[in-house]
Amino acid sequence: MSDHFSKVATHYFASRPHYPAALFEWLASQCPERQRAWDCGAGSGQASTALALHFDSVLATDISQAQLDLLPGNPKILTLCTTAADSQLPPNSVDLICIAQALHWFDLDAFYLEAKRVLKKEGLIAAWCYGTPVIDHPQINHLFQTFYQSGVGAYWPPERKHVENGYTDLPFPFTRLACPSFELKEKWQLEQLIAYVQSWSATARFIEEKGFNPVEALKNALAEHWQTEHTISWPITLLIGANCPE
């Protein structure tokens, strides 16, 4: 499991879109008990903070201590810098495992063994990802998609392909449950979108290899068309399963 985000931890914390509250309300409603949730690959805690509204305690784990250090303090949230395969939780102790925009980074065989060890008999596991956003202005959206594909496209880690295809080719050895559709949606000014692009792992790799920041050129191109705010939408792919083999 590689750490692609420590170098952009501050950008990630400040600029990533917010998951919809309805997602966590629905996940909590599916759990028979709400004593403990594990946010695996928690980053700077976008999901952890939301889970703490519904569960007595939340364990937030990540391999990036730089990201965990940015998680807002909350007495219900315990942070631990560790791999996805080593939660250090007792067996049969977790009601819900969440993996938000992180499953594609994991050693899945090792993680799934750990997940099945710590989940309660009726515990649930939910993994989701959000793909490339769509912007509500055609010309801006075209420029943005071109930058994503051609500007930094060669610098995305190989695992990014799993996000782009909605996790369709990742194993998920749990009894799949039906779920509603969810979507991230933000009204952003140009500076907010640029900060989001700055948080990409591909952007960090581009800068490291090329020695300059490609986001400046994107910002100048978008500024010619940008109005006060634009709506940006990300479709969410959600996998949810019960703790028993398919």
Short mmCIF file of C-alpha atoms in Angstrom, two decimals:
data_model
loop_
_atom_site.label_atom_id
_atom_site.label_comp_id
_atom_site.label_asym_id
_atom_site.label_seq_id
_atom_site.Cartn_x
_atom_site.Cartn_y
_atom_site.Cartn_z
CA MET A 1 0.00 0.00 0.00
CA SER A 2 1.53 3.28 -1.14
CA ASP A 3 1.21 6.67 0.52
CA HIS A 4 0.26 9.14 -2.22
CA PHE A 5 -1.16 11.88 -0.02
CA SER A 6 1.21 12.88 2.78
CA LYS A 7 2.82 15.48 0.51
CA VAL A 8 -0.58 17.02 -0.30
CA ALA A 9 -2.20 16.43 3.10
CA THR A 10 -3.02 20.08 3.75
CA HIS A 11 -4.53 20.54 0.29
CA TYR A 12 -6.50 17.29 0.71
CA PHE A 13 -7.98 18.31 4.06
CA ALA A 14 -8.93 21.81 2.92
CA SER A 15 -10.29 21.13 -0.54
CA ARG A 16 -11.91 17.71 -0.90
CA PRO A 17 -15.70 17.66 -1.45
CA HIS A 18 -17.95 16.72 1.47
CA TYR A 19 -19.79 13.42 1.47
CA PRO A 20 -23.56 13.83 1.71
CA ALA A 21 -25.03 13.50 5.20
CA ALA A 22 -27.72 11.23 3.76
CA LEU A 23 -25.05 8.61 2.99
CA PHE A 24 -24.06 8.24 6.65
CA GLU A 25 -27.64 8.40 7.87
CA TRP A 26 -28.53 5.53 5.56
CA LEU A 27 -25.47 3.46 6.49
CA ALA A 28 -26.17 3.87 10.20
CA SER A 29 -29.81 2.91 9.68
CA GLN A 30 -28.71 -0.44 8.22
CA CYS A 31 -26.65 -1.39 11.29
CA PRO A 32 -28.37 -3.35 14.09
CA GLU A 33 -25.97 -1.73 16.58
CA ARG A 34 -24.00 1.50 16.49
CA GLN A 35 -21.29 0.98 19.07
CA ARG A 36 -18.18 1.15 16.88
CA ALA A 37 -17.31 2.11 13.32
CA TRP A 38 -13.92 1.73 11.65
CA ASP A 39 -12.98 4.29 9.02
CA CYS A 40 -10.17 2.53 7.17
CA GLY A 41 -8.00 4.70 4.97
CA ALA A 42 -9.47 7.65 6.80
CA GLY A 43 -7.10 10.31 5.49
CA SER A 44 -7.89 13.54 7.32
CA GLY A 45 -11.24 12.27 8.52
CA GLN A 46 -13.88 13.43 6.07
CA ALA A 47 -15.87 10.26 6.76
CA SER A 48 -14.73 9.79 10.38
CA THR A 49 -16.32 13.04 11.53
CA ALA A 50 -19.63 12.13 9.88
CA LEU A 51 -19.58 8.61 11.35
CA ALA A 52 -19.08 10.06 14.84
CA LEU A 53 -22.55 11.60 14.58
CA HIS A 54 -24.08 8.13 14.44
CA PHE A 55 -21.74 5.77 16.34
CA ASP A 56 -20.52 5.69 19.94
CA SER A 57 -16.89 5.48 18.82
CA VAL A 58 -14.93 5.63 15.58
CA LEU A 59 -11.47 4.28 14.83
CA ALA A 60 -9.80 6.26 12.03
CA THR A 61 -6.79 4.50 10.54
CA ASP A 62 -4.44 5.53 7.75
CA ILE A 63 -0.83 4.97 6.73
CA SER A 64 -0.31 8.74 6.53
CA GLN A 65 0.29 10.32 9.91
CA ALA A 66 0.41 13.70 8.15
CA GLN A 67 -3.20 13.24 7.12
CA LEU A 68 -4.38 11.92 10.48
CA ASP A 69 -2.78 14.92 12.21
CA LEU A 70 -5.25 17.16 10.36
CA LEU A 71 -8.34 15.30 11.56
CA PRO A 72 -10.37 17.66 13.77
CA GLY A 73 -10.34 16.70 17.43
CA ASN A 74 -13.35 14.68 18.53
CA PRO A 75 -13.62 12.66 21.76
CA LYS A 76 -15.46 9.90 19.89
CA ILE A 77 -12.69 9.44 17.30
CA LEU A 78 -9.46 7.53 17.94
CA THR A 79 -6.74 7.80 15.28
CA LEU A 80 -4.13 5.15 14.52
CA CYS A 81 -1.38 5.21 11.89
CA THR A 82 -1.39 1.67 10.56
CA THR A 83 -2.10 -0.40 7.48
CA ALA A 84 -5.54 -1.58 6.44
CA ALA A 85 -4.58 -5.11 7.47
CA ASP A 86 -3.69 -4.24 11.07
CA SER A 87 -6.51 -2.38 12.82
CA GLN A 88 -5.45 -3.65 16.28
CA LEU A 89 -9.15 -4.05 17.08
CA PRO A 90 -10.59 -6.98 19.03
CA PRO A 91 -12.37 -9.71 17.09
CA ASN A 92 -16.12 -9.29 16.49
CA SER A 93 -16.08 -5.69 17.71
CA VAL A 94 -17.10 -3.49 14.76
CA ASP A 95 -20.60 -2.67 13.56
CA LEU A 96 -19.60 -0.86 10.36
CA ILE A 97 -16.39 -0.62 8.35
CA CYS A 98 -16.21 2.29 5.94
CA ILE A 99 -13.62 2.75 3.21
CA ALA A 100 -14.07 6.12 1.57
CA GLN A 101 -12.16 6.65 -1.70
CA ALA A 102 -9.42 4.29 -0.50
CA LEU A 103 -10.21 0.62 -1.26
CA HIS A 104 -8.20 0.70 -4.49
CA TRP A 105 -5.00 1.41 -2.53
CA PHE A 106 -5.27 -1.63 -0.24
CA ASP A 107 -3.71 -5.08 -0.23
CA LEU A 108 -7.20 -6.50 -0.55
CA ASP A 109 -6.53 -10.08 0.49
CA ALA A 110 -4.94 -8.96 3.75
CA PHE A 111 -7.53 -6.26 4.38
CA TYR A 112 -10.50 -8.54 3.83
CA LEU A 113 -9.10 -11.07 6.30
CA GLU A 114 -8.84 -8.28 8.87
CA ALA A 115 -12.30 -6.95 8.06
CA LYS A 116 -13.92 -10.35 8.57
CA ARG A 117 -11.98 -10.81 11.82
CA VAL A 118 -13.16 -7.57 13.42
CA LEU A 119 -16.73 -7.31 12.08
CA LYS A 120 -19.55 -8.47 14.27
CA LYS A 121 -21.73 -11.29 13.00
CA GLU A 122 -24.27 -8.78 11.70
CA GLY A 123 -21.70 -6.10 10.90
CA LEU A 124 -21.59 -4.32 7.57
CA ILE A 125 -18.82 -3.12 5.31
CA ALA A 126 -19.23 -0.19 2.92
CA ALA A 127 -16.70 1.00 0.35
CA TRP A 128 -17.26 3.88 -1.98
CA CYS A 129 -15.47 6.00 -4.52
CA TYR A 130 -16.27 9.09 -6.52
CA GLY A 131 -15.07 9.57 -10.06
CA THR A 132 -14.12 12.54 -12.19
CA PRO A 133 -16.37 15.52 -11.48
CA VAL A 134 -18.63 17.19 -14.01
CA ILE A 135 -18.90 20.99 -14.05
CA ASP A 136 -22.12 22.68 -15.07
CA HIS A 137 -20.49 24.94 -17.71
CA PRO A 138 -19.68 23.10 -21.00
CA GLN A 139 -16.52 25.01 -21.90
CA ILE A 140 -15.15 24.91 -18.37
CA ASN A 141 -15.98 21.22 -18.12
CA HIS A 142 -14.19 20.53 -21.42
CA LEU A 143 -11.05 22.33 -20.26
CA PHE A 144 -11.17 20.52 -16.94
CA GLN A 145 -11.62 17.06 -18.47
CA THR A 146 -8.79 17.71 -20.91
CA PHE A 147 -6.49 18.63 -18.06
CA TYR A 148 -7.53 15.50 -16.14
CA GLN A 149 -6.92 13.19 -19.09
CA SER A 150 -4.03 14.85 -20.92
CA GLY A 151 -2.51 17.41 -18.56
CA VAL A 152 -1.80 15.08 -15.64
CA GLY A 153 -3.28 11.86 -17.01
CA ALA A 154 0.06 10.06 -17.28
CA TYR A 155 0.82 10.81 -13.62
CA TRP A 156 -2.14 9.05 -12.01
CA PRO A 157 -1.10 5.95 -10.04
CA PRO A 158 -2.21 2.70 -11.76
CA GLU A 159 -4.80 2.08 -9.03
CA ARG A 160 -6.75 5.13 -10.20
CA LYS A 161 -8.27 3.00 -12.95
CA HIS A 162 -10.41 1.27 -10.30
CA VAL A 163 -12.04 4.59 -9.41
CA GLU A 164 -12.66 5.41 -13.05
CA ASN A 165 -14.46 2.10 -13.63
CA GLY A 166 -16.47 2.31 -10.41
CA TYR A 167 -14.74 -0.59 -8.62
CA THR A 168 -16.30 -3.06 -11.07
CA ASP A 169 -13.20 -5.25 -11.20
CA LEU A 170 -12.29 -5.24 -7.49
CA PRO A 171 -13.20 -8.31 -5.44
CA PHE A 172 -15.73 -7.75 -2.67
CA PRO A 173 -16.19 -11.07 -0.80
CA PHE A 174 -19.28 -10.12 1.17
CA THR A 175 -22.99 -10.61 0.65
CA ARG A 176 -23.91 -7.60 -1.44
CA LEU A 177 -26.83 -5.47 -0.34
CA ALA A 178 -28.93 -3.13 -2.44
CA CYS A 179 -28.37 0.56 -1.79
CA PRO A 180 -29.69 3.95 -2.90
CA SER A 181 -27.80 6.27 -5.22
CA PHE A 182 -25.76 9.09 -3.72
CA GLU A 183 -23.93 12.04 -5.22
CA LEU A 184 -21.44 14.64 -4.06
CA LYS A 185 -22.34 18.14 -5.13
CA GLU A 186 -20.64 21.43 -4.36
CA LYS A 187 -21.06 25.05 -5.44
CA TRP A 188 -17.49 26.25 -5.79
CA GLN A 189 -15.62 29.35 -6.75
CA LEU A 190 -12.60 28.98 -9.01
CA GLU A 191 -10.11 29.04 -6.12
CA GLN A 192 -11.90 26.09 -4.52
CA LEU A 193 -11.72 24.00 -7.67
CA ILE A 194 -8.05 24.83 -8.13
CA ALA A 195 -7.31 23.81 -4.53
CA TYR A 196 -9.09 20.50 -5.20
CA VAL A 197 -6.94 19.86 -8.28
CA GLN A 198 -3.88 20.74 -6.23
CA SER A 199 -4.78 17.89 -3.83
CA TRP A 200 -4.59 15.22 -6.55
CA SER A 201 -1.86 12.61 -6.27
CA ALA A 202 -1.28 13.05 -10.03
CA THR A 203 -0.62 16.76 -9.56
CA ALA A 204 1.95 16.06 -6.86
CA ARG A 205 3.71 13.49 -9.04
CA PHE A 206 3.71 15.86 -12.02
CA ILE A 207 5.31 18.63 -9.96
CA GLU A 208 7.90 16.25 -8.51
CA GLU A 209 8.92 14.94 -11.94
CA LYS A 210 8.57 18.08 -14.07
CA GLY A 211 9.58 20.72 -11.54
CA PHE A 212 6.68 23.10 -12.15
CA ASN A 213 3.00 23.32 -11.26
CA PRO A 214 0.62 22.64 -14.19
CA VAL A 215 -2.36 23.92 -12.22
CA GLU A 216 -1.43 27.55 -12.87
CA ALA A 217 -2.08 27.15 -16.60
CA LEU A 218 -5.39 25.43 -15.89
CA LYS A 219 -6.43 28.25 -13.57
CA ASN A 220 -5.67 30.89 -16.21
CA ALA A 221 -7.64 28.99 -18.85
CA LEU A 222 -10.66 28.50 -16.61
CA ALA A 223 -10.63 32.11 -15.41
CA GLU A 224 -11.56 33.28 -18.90
CA HIS A 225 -14.95 31.54 -18.58
CA TRP A 226 -15.55 31.32 -14.83
CA GLN A 227 -18.42 33.14 -13.20
CA THR A 228 -19.00 33.56 -9.46
CA GLU A 229 -19.83 29.93 -8.67
CA HIS A 230 -20.37 26.72 -10.58
CA THR A 231 -21.92 23.43 -9.53
CA ILE A 232 -19.55 20.47 -9.52
CA SER A 233 -20.97 16.94 -9.26
CA TRP A 234 -19.27 13.64 -8.51
CA PRO A 235 -21.17 10.35 -8.88
CA ILE A 236 -20.64 7.96 -5.95
CA THR A 237 -20.19 4.22 -6.45
CA LEU A 238 -21.15 2.40 -3.24
CA LEU A 239 -20.46 -1.23 -2.39
CA ILE A 240 -22.09 -2.49 0.79
CA GLY A 241 -22.07 -6.03 2.13
CA ALA A 242 -22.83 -8.20 5.10
CA ASN A 243 -20.16 -10.13 6.97
CA CYS A 244 -20.59 -13.53 5.36
CA PRO A 245 -19.19 -15.06 2.18
CA GLU A 246 -21.09 -14.74 -1.08
#
